[in-house]
Short mmCIF file of C-alpha atoms in Angstrom, two decimals:
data_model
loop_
_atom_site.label_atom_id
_atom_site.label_comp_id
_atom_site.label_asym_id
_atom_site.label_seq_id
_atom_site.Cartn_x
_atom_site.Cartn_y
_atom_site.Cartn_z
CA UNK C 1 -8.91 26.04 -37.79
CA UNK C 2 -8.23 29.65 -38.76
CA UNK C 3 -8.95 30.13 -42.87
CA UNK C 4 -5.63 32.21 -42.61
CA UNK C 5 -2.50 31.45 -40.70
CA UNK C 6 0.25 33.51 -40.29
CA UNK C 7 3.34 33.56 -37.92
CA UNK C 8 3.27 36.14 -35.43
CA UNK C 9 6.82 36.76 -35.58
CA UNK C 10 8.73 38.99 -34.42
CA UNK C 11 11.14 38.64 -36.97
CA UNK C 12 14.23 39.96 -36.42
CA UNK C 13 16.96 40.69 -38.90
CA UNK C 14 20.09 42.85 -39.76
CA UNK C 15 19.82 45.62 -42.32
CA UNK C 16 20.37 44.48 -45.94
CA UNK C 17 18.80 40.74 -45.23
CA UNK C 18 16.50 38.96 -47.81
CA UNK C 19 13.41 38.94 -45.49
CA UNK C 20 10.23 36.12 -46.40
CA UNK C 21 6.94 36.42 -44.68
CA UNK C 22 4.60 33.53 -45.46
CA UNK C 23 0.71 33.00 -44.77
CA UNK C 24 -0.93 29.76 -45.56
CA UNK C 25 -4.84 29.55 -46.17
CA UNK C 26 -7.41 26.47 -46.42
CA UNK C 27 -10.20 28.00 -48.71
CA UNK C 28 -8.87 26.93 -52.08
CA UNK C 29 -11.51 29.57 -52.78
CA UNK C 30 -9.78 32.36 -52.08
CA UNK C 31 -8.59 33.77 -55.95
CA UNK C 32 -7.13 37.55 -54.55
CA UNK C 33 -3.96 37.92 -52.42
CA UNK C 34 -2.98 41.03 -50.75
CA UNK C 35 -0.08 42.30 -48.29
CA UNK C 36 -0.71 45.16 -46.13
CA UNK C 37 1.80 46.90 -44.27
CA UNK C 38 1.28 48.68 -40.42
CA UNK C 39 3.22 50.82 -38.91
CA UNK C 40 2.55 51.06 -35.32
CA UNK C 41 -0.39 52.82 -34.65
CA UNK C 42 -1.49 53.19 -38.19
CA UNK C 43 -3.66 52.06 -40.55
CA UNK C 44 -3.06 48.98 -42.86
CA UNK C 45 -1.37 50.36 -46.36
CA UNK C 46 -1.31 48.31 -49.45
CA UNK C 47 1.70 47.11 -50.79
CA UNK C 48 1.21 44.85 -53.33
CA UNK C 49 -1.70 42.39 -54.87
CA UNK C 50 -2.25 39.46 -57.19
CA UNK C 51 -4.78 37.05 -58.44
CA UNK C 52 -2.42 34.17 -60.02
CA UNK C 53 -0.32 31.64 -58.63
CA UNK C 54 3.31 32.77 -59.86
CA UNK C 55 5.50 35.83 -58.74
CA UNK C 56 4.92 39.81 -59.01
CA UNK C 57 7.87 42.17 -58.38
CA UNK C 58 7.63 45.98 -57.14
CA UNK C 59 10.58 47.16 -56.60
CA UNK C 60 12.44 45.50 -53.67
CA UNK C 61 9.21 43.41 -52.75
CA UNK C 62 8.70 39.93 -54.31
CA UNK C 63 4.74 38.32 -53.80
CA UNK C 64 4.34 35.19 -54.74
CA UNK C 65 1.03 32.98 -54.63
CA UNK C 66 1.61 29.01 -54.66
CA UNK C 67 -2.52 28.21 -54.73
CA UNK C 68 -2.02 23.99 -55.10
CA UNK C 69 -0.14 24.36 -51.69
CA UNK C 70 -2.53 27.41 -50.76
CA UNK C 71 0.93 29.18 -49.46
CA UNK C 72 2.15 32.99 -50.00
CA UNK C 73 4.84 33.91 -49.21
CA UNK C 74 6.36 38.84 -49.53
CA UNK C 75 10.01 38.64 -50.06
CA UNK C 76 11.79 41.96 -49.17
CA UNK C 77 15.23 42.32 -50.31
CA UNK C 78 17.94 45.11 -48.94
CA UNK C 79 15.96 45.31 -46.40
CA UNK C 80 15.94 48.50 -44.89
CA UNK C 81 15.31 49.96 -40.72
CA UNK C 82 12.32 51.34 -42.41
CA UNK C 83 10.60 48.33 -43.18
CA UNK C 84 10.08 47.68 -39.69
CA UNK C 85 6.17 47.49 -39.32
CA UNK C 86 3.76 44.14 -39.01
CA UNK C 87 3.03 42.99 -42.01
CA UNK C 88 -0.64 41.57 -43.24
CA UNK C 89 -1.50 38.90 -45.43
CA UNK C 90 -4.90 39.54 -46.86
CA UNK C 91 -7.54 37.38 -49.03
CA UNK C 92 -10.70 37.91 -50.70
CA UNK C 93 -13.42 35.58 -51.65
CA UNK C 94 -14.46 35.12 -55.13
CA UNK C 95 -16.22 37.48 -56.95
CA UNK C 96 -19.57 38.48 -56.17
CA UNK C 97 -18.64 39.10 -52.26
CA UNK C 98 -16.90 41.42 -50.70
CA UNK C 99 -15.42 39.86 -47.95
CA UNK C 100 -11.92 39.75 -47.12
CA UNK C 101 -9.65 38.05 -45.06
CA UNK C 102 -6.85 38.86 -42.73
CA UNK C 103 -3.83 36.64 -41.34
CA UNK C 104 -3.10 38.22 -38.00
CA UNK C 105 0.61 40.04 -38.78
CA UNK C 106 3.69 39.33 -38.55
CA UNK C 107 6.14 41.86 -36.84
CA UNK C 108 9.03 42.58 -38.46
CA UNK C 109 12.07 44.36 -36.99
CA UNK C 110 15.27 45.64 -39.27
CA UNK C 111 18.59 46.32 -37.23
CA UNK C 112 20.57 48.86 -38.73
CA UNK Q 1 -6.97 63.60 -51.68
CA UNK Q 2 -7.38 63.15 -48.08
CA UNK Q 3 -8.36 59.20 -48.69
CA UNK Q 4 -10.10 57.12 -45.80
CA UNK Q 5 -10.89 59.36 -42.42
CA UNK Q 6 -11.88 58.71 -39.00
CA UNK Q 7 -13.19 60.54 -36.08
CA UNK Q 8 -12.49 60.71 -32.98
CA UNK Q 9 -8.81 59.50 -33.18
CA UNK Q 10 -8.87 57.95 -29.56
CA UNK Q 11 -12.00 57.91 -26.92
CA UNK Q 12 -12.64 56.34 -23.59
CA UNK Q 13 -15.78 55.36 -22.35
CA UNK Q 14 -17.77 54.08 -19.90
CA UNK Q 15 -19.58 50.64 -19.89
CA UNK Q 16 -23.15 51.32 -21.01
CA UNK Q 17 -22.41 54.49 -23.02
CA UNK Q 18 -22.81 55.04 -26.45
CA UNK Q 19 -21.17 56.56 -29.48
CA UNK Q 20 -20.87 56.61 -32.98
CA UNK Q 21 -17.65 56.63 -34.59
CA UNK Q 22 -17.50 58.34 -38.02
CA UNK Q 23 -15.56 57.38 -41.57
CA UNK Q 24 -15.52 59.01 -44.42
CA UNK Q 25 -13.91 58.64 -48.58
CA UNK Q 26 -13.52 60.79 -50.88
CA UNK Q 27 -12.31 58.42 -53.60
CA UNK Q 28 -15.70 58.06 -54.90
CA UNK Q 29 -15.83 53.78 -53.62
CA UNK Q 30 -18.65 52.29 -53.57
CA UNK Q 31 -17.93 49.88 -50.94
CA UNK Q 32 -17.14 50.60 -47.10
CA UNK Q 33 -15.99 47.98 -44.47
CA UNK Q 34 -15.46 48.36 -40.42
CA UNK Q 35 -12.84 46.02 -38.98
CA UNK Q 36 -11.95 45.91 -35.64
CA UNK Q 37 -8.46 44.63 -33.89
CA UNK Q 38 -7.16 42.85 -31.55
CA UNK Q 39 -4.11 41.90 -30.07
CA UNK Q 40 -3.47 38.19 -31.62
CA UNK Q 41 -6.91 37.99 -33.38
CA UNK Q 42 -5.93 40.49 -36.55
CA UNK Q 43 -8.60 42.23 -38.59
CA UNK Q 44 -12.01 41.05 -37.98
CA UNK Q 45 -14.73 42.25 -39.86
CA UNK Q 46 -17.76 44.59 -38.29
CA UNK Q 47 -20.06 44.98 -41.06
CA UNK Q 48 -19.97 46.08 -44.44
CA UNK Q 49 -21.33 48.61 -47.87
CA UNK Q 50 -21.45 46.68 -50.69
CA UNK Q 51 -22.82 49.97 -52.31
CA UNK Q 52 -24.84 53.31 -50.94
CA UNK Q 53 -27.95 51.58 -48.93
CA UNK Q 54 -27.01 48.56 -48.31
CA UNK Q 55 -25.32 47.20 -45.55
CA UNK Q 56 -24.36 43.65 -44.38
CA UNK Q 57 -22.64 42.05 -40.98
CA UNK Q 58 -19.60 40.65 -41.00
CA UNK Q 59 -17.77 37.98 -38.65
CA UNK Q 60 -18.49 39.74 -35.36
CA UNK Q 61 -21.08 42.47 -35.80
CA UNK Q 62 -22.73 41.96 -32.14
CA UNK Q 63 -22.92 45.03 -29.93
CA UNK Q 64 -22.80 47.44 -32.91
CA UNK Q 65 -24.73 48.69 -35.53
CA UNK Q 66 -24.19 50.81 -39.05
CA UNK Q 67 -25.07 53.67 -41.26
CA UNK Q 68 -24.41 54.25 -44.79
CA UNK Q 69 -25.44 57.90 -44.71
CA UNK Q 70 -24.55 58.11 -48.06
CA UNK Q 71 -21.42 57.34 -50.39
CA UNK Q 72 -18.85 58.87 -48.75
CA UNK Q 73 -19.99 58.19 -45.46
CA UNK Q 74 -20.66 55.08 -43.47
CA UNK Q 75 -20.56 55.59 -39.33
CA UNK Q 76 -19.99 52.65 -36.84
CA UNK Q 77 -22.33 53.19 -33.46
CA UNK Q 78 -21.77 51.77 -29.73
CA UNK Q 79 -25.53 51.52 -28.66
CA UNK Q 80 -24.44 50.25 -25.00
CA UNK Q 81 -20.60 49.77 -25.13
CA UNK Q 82 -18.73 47.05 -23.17
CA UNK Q 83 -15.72 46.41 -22.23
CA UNK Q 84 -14.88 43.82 -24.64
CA UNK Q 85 -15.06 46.39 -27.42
CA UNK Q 86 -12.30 47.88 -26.53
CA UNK Q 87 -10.08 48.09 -29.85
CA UNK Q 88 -8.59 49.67 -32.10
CA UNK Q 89 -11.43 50.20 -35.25
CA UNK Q 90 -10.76 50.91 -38.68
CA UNK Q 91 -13.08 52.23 -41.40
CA UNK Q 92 -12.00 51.10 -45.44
CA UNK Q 93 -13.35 51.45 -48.59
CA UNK Q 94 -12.63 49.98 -52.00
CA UNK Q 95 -13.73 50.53 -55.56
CA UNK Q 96 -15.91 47.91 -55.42
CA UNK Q 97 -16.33 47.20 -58.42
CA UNK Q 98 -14.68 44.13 -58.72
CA UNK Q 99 -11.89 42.30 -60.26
CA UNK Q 100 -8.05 41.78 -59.10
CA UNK Q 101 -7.53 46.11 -58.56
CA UNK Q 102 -10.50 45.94 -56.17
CA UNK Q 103 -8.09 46.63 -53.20
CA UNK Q 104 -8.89 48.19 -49.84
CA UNK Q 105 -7.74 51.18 -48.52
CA UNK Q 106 -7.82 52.00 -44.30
CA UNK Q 107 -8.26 54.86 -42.50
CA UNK Q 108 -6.08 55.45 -39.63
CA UNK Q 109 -7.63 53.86 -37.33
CA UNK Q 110 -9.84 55.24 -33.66
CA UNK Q 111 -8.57 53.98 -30.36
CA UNK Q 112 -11.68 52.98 -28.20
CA UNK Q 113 -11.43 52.14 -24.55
CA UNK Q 114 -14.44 51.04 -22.38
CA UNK Q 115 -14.34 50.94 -18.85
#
């Protein structure tokens, strides 16, 4: 079993949708949660992190850690053709390592 | 700030060849990480610079071996490359010094083909 899961996608939605990606993770050890985004045939970028279960806004992107189901979940509202890119969930062991972990993408399309 | 960069951008090789594929910061980070990815299998990790001198392997470090030259720079080298390492590899680096901030940031990524 795969410490991070994470639907493949694509996703597919019209412009303005409320868009939710969603990783799930079995190390209830994890205690950092990141989402990347990748454009196509670019590197990773960071859009937003968090350490606590509970939600963390940034502008029209929602993150949201659940850690007693071990689920996150990016929310992107108005979404916009620009969001289209895969997008990474990302995990770090605890302190003291510097390991991290990746969910393998999900791609994400935006009709306009 | 020209942040996490790679060289070459793209290569093709030959099975048994060798190269060394080059990263470099300039946010003063103490830590450096090569991933590697595949189609379906998402970021795996190479090996790793906690800080300047040390390195460590990661999940799948056979086939290739590291250099932290020195704090900006930590290189990735091919000593015989195979055809399974063709990839796409990616060079990051963080802070590293900890705590909820310690974030990475990639590079843009070199497109390796063995044949």
């Amino acid at each position: 079993q795969k410490e991070v899961e994470q639907d493949p996608g694509p996703l597919s939605v019209p412009e303005g949708a409320i868009v939710s990606l969603n990783c799930t993770y079995s190390n209830s050890a994890f205690q950092y949660f990141m989402w990347y985004r990748q454009y196509s045939r670019k590197g990773p970028e960071l859009l937003m992190y968090t350490y606590s279960s509970g939600n963390k806004e940034d502008g029209r992107f929602t993150a949201q850690v659940d850690k007693s189901s071990k689920y996150i979940s990016l929310f992107i509202r108005d979404s916009q053709p620009s969001d289209s890119a895969t997008y990474l969930c990302a995990m770090r062991r605890p302190s003291g390592t510097y390991k991290y972990i990746f969910g393998t993408g999900t791609r994400l399309k935006v009709l306009a | 700030n020209a942040g996490v960069t790679q060289t070459p951008k793209f290569q093709v090789l030959k099975t048994g060849q060798s190269m060394t594929l080059q990263c470099a910061q300039d946010m003063n980070h103490n830590s450096m990480y090569w991933y590697r990815q595949d189609p379906g299998m998402g970021l795996r990790l190479i090996y790793y610079s906690a800080s300047e001198g040390t390195t460590d392997k990661g999940e799948v470090p056979n086939g290739y071996n590291v250099s932290r030259l020195n704090k900006r720079e930590f290189s990735l080298r091919l000593e015989s490359a195979a055809p399974s390492q063709t990839s796409v590899y990616f060079c990051a680096s963080t802070p590293g010094r900890g705590g909820a901030s310690d974030t990475q940031y990639f590079g843009p990524g070199t497109r390796l083909t063995v044949l």
